[in-house]
PDB file of C-alpha atoms in Angstrom:
ATOM      1  CA  MET A  29       0.000   0.000   0.000  1.00 63.00           C
ATOM      2  CA  THR A  30       1.190   3.554  -0.643  1.00 89.00           C
ATOM      3  CA  ALA A  31      -0.023   6.939   0.495  1.00 89.00           C
ATOM      4  CA  THR A  32      -3.125   8.116  -1.325  1.00 93.00           C
ATOM      5  CA  ASP A  33      -3.140  11.046  -3.730  1.00 95.00           C
ATOM      6  CA  ARG A  34      -5.153  12.990  -1.137  1.00 96.00           C
ATOM      7  CA  SER A  35      -2.500  12.325   1.521  1.00 96.00           C
ATOM      8  CA  ILE A  36       0.236  13.503  -0.847  1.00 97.00           C
ATOM      9  CA  GLU A  37      -1.784  16.648  -1.586  1.00 97.00           C
ATOM     10  CA  LEU A  38      -2.162  17.352   2.154  1.00 98.00           C
ATOM     11  CA  ILE A  39       1.533  16.671   2.822  1.00 98.00           C
ATOM     12  CA  ASN A  40       2.628  19.028   0.045  1.00 98.00           C
ATOM     13  CA  ALA A  41       0.319  21.834   1.211  1.00 98.00           C
ATOM     14  CA  ALA A  42       1.475  21.412   4.821  1.00 98.00           C
ATOM     15  CA  ALA A  43       5.138  21.321   3.762  1.00 98.00           C
ATOM     16  CA  GLN A  44       4.741  24.517   1.737  1.00 98.00           C
ATOM     17  CA  ALA A  45       3.006  26.244   4.664  1.00 98.00           C
ATOM     18  CA  ALA A  46       5.831  25.176   6.997  1.00 98.00           C
ATOM     19  CA  ALA A  47       8.433  26.453   4.531  1.00 97.00           C
ATOM     20  CA  ASP A  48       6.540  29.750   4.247  1.00 97.00           C
ATOM     21  CA  ARG A  49       6.989  30.170   8.020  1.00 97.00           C
ATOM     22  CA  LEU A  50      10.708  29.308   7.822  1.00 95.00           C
ATOM     23  CA  ALA A  51      10.565  25.830   9.318  1.00 97.00           C
ATOM     24  CA  HIS A  52      13.791  23.843   9.266  1.00 95.00           C
ATOM     25  CA  ASP A  53      14.513  20.396   7.886  1.00 96.00           C
ATOM     26  CA  ILE A  54      11.094  19.605   6.449  1.00 97.00           C
ATOM     27  CA  ILE A  55      10.760  15.969   5.454  1.00 97.00           C
ATOM     28  CA  ALA A  56       7.853  13.599   4.830  1.00 97.00           C
ATOM     29  CA  TYR A  57       7.580   9.823   4.990  1.00 97.00           C
ATOM     30  CA  ASP A  58       5.064   7.420   3.511  1.00 97.00           C
ATOM     31  CA  VAL A  59       4.246   5.256   6.546  1.00 97.00           C
ATOM     32  CA  SER A  60       1.223   3.523   5.010  1.00 94.00           C
ATOM     33  CA  ASP A  61       2.969   0.137   4.792  1.00 94.00           C
ATOM     34  CA  VAL A  62       3.895   0.074   8.487  1.00 93.00           C
ATOM     35  CA  LEU A  63       0.985   1.928  10.112  1.00 92.00           C
ATOM     36  CA  SER A  64      -2.708   1.426   9.587  1.00 90.00           C
ATOM     37  CA  ILE A  65      -3.745   4.657  11.308  1.00 92.00           C
ATOM     38  CA  THR A  66      -2.276   7.145   8.822  1.00 95.00           C
ATOM     39  CA  ASP A  67      -0.620   7.354   5.413  1.00 96.00           C
ATOM     40  CA  ALA A  68       2.146   9.876   5.964  1.00 97.00           C
ATOM     41  CA  PHE A  69       4.143  11.873   8.489  1.00 97.00           C
ATOM     42  CA  LEU A  70       5.475  15.372   7.950  1.00 98.00           C
ATOM     43  CA  LEU A  71       8.322  16.500  10.192  1.00 98.00           C
ATOM     44  CA  ALA A  72       9.467  20.096  10.601  1.00 97.00           C
ATOM     45  CA  SER A  73      11.290  22.064  13.264  1.00 96.00           C
ATOM     46  CA  ALA A  74      11.984  25.569  14.479  1.00 96.00           C
ATOM     47  CA  PRO A  75      14.514  27.131  16.851  1.00 94.00           C
ATOM     48  CA  ASN A  76      11.990  28.560  19.323  1.00 94.00           C
ATOM     49  CA  ASP A  77       8.521  27.943  20.773  1.00 94.00           C
ATOM     50  CA  ARG A  78       6.894  30.964  19.139  1.00 94.00           C
ATOM     51  CA  GLN A  79       8.012  29.894  15.706  1.00 96.00           C
ATOM     52  CA  VAL A  80       6.787  26.332  16.332  1.00 97.00           C
ATOM     53  CA  LYS A  81       3.324  27.784  17.078  1.00 96.00           C
ATOM     54  CA  SER A  82       3.488  30.074  14.048  1.00 96.00           C
ATOM     55  CA  ILE A  83       4.330  27.163  11.740  1.00 98.00           C
ATOM     56  CA  VAL A  84       1.490  25.065  13.136  1.00 97.00           C
ATOM     57  CA  ASP A  85      -0.979  27.943  12.795  1.00 97.00           C
ATOM     58  CA  GLU A  86       0.061  28.479   9.164  1.00 98.00           C
ATOM     59  CA  ILE A  87      -0.321  24.789   8.352  1.00 98.00           C
ATOM     60  CA  GLU A  88      -3.784  24.688   9.921  1.00 98.00           C
ATOM     61  CA  GLU A  89      -4.887  27.844   8.133  1.00 98.00           C
ATOM     62  CA  LYS A  90      -3.590  26.745   4.714  1.00 98.00           C
ATOM     63  CA  LEU A  91      -5.100  23.271   4.894  1.00 98.00           C
ATOM     64  CA  SER A  92      -8.415  24.673   6.098  1.00 98.00           C
ATOM     65  CA  LYS A  93      -8.670  27.446   3.487  1.00 97.00           C
ATOM     66  CA  GLU A  94      -7.206  25.644   0.483  1.00 96.00           C
ATOM     67  CA  LEU A  95      -8.222  22.038   1.072  1.00 97.00           C
ATOM     68  CA  GLY A  96     -11.160  22.302   3.482  1.00 97.00           C
ATOM     69  CA  VAL A  97      -9.687  20.092   6.211  1.00 97.00           C
ATOM     70  CA  LYS A  98      -9.178  20.606   9.921  1.00 97.00           C
ATOM     71  CA  PRO A  99      -7.168  18.424  12.277  1.00 97.00           C
ATOM     72  CA  VAL A 100      -9.146  15.924  14.320  1.00 97.00           C
ATOM     73  CA  ARG A 101      -6.594  16.359  17.086  1.00 96.00           C
ATOM     74  CA  ARG A 102      -3.979  18.943  18.062  1.00 95.00           C
ATOM     75  CA  GLU A 103      -1.568  18.146  20.877  1.00 95.00           C
ATOM     76  CA  GLY A 104       1.330  19.921  22.539  1.00 93.00           C
ATOM     77  CA  ASP A 105       0.096  23.513  22.410  1.00 84.00           C
ATOM     78  CA  ARG A 106       0.806  24.347  26.037  1.00 85.00           C
ATOM     79  CA  GLU A 107       4.578  24.198  25.867  1.00 85.00           C
ATOM     80  CA  ALA A 108       4.917  24.403  22.065  1.00 88.00           C
ATOM     81  CA  ARG A 109       7.989  22.176  22.087  1.00 94.00           C
ATOM     82  CA  TRP A 110       6.346  19.517  19.948  1.00 96.00           C
ATOM     83  CA  ILE A 111       2.955  20.122  18.390  1.00 97.00           C
ATOM     84  CA  LEU A 112       1.188  17.306  16.600  1.00 97.00           C
ATOM     85  CA  LEU A 113      -1.613  17.854  14.086  1.00 98.00           C
ATOM     86  CA  ASP A 114      -3.606  14.724  13.251  1.00 98.00           C
ATOM     87  CA  TYR A 115      -5.518  14.940   9.974  1.00 97.00           C
ATOM     88  CA  VAL A 116      -6.184  11.164   9.946  1.00 96.00           C
ATOM     89  CA  ASP A 117      -4.660  10.757   6.448  1.00 96.00           C
ATOM     90  CA  ILE A 118      -1.502  12.552   7.573  1.00 98.00           C
ATOM     91  CA  VAL A 119       0.112  13.485  10.872  1.00 97.00           C
ATOM     92  CA  VAL A 120       2.209  16.649  11.128  1.00 98.00           C
ATOM     93  CA  HIS A 121       4.938  16.933  13.754  1.00 97.00           C
ATOM     94  CA  VAL A 122       6.401  20.404  14.340  1.00 97.00           C
ATOM     95  CA  GLN A 123       9.151  20.249  16.926  1.00 96.00           C
ATOM     96  CA  HIS A 124      11.472  22.626  18.686  1.00 95.00           C
ATOM     97  CA  SER A 125      14.952  21.957  17.268  1.00 93.00           C
ATOM     98  CA  GLU A 126      16.134  20.456  20.569  1.00 93.00           C
ATOM     99  CA  GLU A 127      13.253  17.962  20.637  1.00 94.00           C
ATOM    100  CA  ARG A 128      13.893  17.128  16.996  1.00 93.00           C
ATOM    101  CA  VAL A 129      17.455  16.098  17.797  1.00 92.00           C
ATOM    102  CA  TYR A 130      16.542  14.287  21.019  1.00 94.00           C
ATOM    103  CA  TYR A 131      13.635  12.216  19.662  1.00 94.00           C
ATOM    104  CA  ALA A 132      15.138  11.707  16.181  1.00 93.00           C
ATOM    105  CA  LEU A 133      11.923  10.617  14.491  1.00 93.00           C
ATOM    106  CA  GLU A 134      13.802  10.307  11.208  1.00 91.00           C
ATOM    107  CA  ARG A 135      15.712   7.413  12.718  1.00 93.00           C
ATOM    108  CA  LEU A 136      12.444   5.626  13.499  1.00 91.00           C
ATOM    109  CA  TRP A 137      11.008   6.072  10.004  1.00 93.00           C
ATOM    110  CA  LYS A 138      14.196   5.892   7.903  1.00 91.00           C
ATOM    111  CA  ASP A 139      13.101   2.638   6.247  1.00 94.00           C
ATOM    112  CA  CYS A 140       9.907   4.243   4.955  1.00 96.00           C
ATOM    113  CA  PRO A 141       9.949   5.944   1.569  1.00 96.00           C
ATOM    114  CA  GLU A 142      10.383   9.705   1.533  1.00 96.00           C
ATOM    115  CA  ILE A 143       7.651  11.729  -0.111  1.00 97.00           C
ATOM    116  CA  ALA A 144       8.762  14.310  -2.667  1.00 96.00           C
ATOM    117  CA  LEU A 145       8.064  17.821  -1.383  1.00 97.00           C
ATOM    118  CA  PRO A 146       7.878  21.298  -2.961  1.00 96.00           C
ATOM    119  CA  ASP A 147      11.253  22.932  -3.675  1.00 96.00           C
ATOM    120  CA  ASP A 148      10.745  25.520  -0.900  1.00 95.00           C
ATOM    121  CA  ALA A 149      10.411  22.700   1.636  1.00 95.00           C
ATOM    122  CA  VAL A 150      13.409  20.771   0.300  1.00 95.00           C
ATOM    123  CA  LYS A 151      15.567  23.913   0.564  1.00 94.00           C
ATOM    124  CA  THR A 152      14.988  23.947   4.343  1.00 93.00           C
ATOM    125  CA  ARG A 153      17.149  20.871   4.853  1.00 90.00           C
ATOM    126  CA  GLY A 154      20.227  21.690   6.885  1.00 84.00           C
ATOM    127  CA  LYS A 155      18.841  25.057   8.036  1.00 70.00           C
ATOM    128  CA  ALA A 156      18.709  23.936  11.674  1.00 64.00           C
ATOM    129  CA  GLU A 157      22.429  23.283  11.570  1.00 64.00           C
ATOM    130  CA  GLU A 158      23.015  26.665   9.957  1.00 61.00           C
ATOM    131  CA  HIS A 159      20.850  28.352  12.597  1.00 56.00           C
ATOM    132  CA  ALA A 160      22.741  26.594  15.399  1.00 57.00           C
ATOM    133  CA  LYS A 161      25.894  28.378  14.244  1.00 60.00           C
ATOM    134  CA  LEU A 162      24.297  31.753  14.883  1.00 56.00           C
ATOM    135  CA  ASN A 163      25.294  33.510  18.042  1.00 40.00           C
ATOM    136  CA  PRO A 164      22.757  35.525  20.098  1.00 47.00           C
ATOM    137  CA  ALA A 165      23.550  38.681  18.107  1.00 41.00           C
ATOM    138  CA  GLY A 166      22.482  36.887  14.938  1.00 43.00           C
ATOM    139  CA  GLU A 167      25.946  36.819  13.419  1.00 41.00           C
ATOM    140  CA  LEU A 168      27.593  33.679  12.128  1.00 39.00           C
ATOM    141  CA  ASP A 169      30.167  32.152  14.426  1.00 37.00           C
ATOM    142  CA  GLY A 170      33.504  31.546  12.808  1.00 38.00           C
ATOM    143  CA  ASP A 171      35.319  33.598  10.279  1.00 38.00           C
ATOM    144  CA  LEU A 172      35.168  34.883   6.754  1.00 38.00           C
ATOM    145  CA  ASP A 173      38.297  34.585   4.653  1.00 40.00           C
ATOM    146  CA  GLY A 174      40.302  33.703   7.755  1.00 38.00           C
ATOM    147  CA  GLU A 175      39.326  36.828   9.701  1.00 38.00           C
ATOM    148  CA  ALA A 176      37.296  36.575  12.895  1.00 37.00           C
ATOM    149  CA  PHE A 177      34.314  38.879  13.352  1.00 30.00           C
TER     150      PHE A 177
END
């Protein structure tokens, strides 16, 4: 069994919404062969709680307005470290970057096929690592052409 066309449509819309809100490391897996409760997972992360909430709000709004769907369940709002949106056909996980590293959901689902995502979502891969190199002033740590900042 593979993810349905509807699930792929939902995943792509959610991935684009996450990318629009500057989510990091957006990836989707077709889990339909190993789970009977859903077709696909979308994973995304952000460096702070406010951005996690913003990404989730954008995903909900886009899927509601454009595709006429609302999640049947939303969990994790209180602390906004890991918010889960359950649309039955797909499940969206938006995690704080620290939770993303700690729980490593990619490791759990690595044997499942990846779902192709919009270019904007694909371009977010590796952004968490890039963001981690930023210091509190928002400047890159390290040097340019051998000179320290």
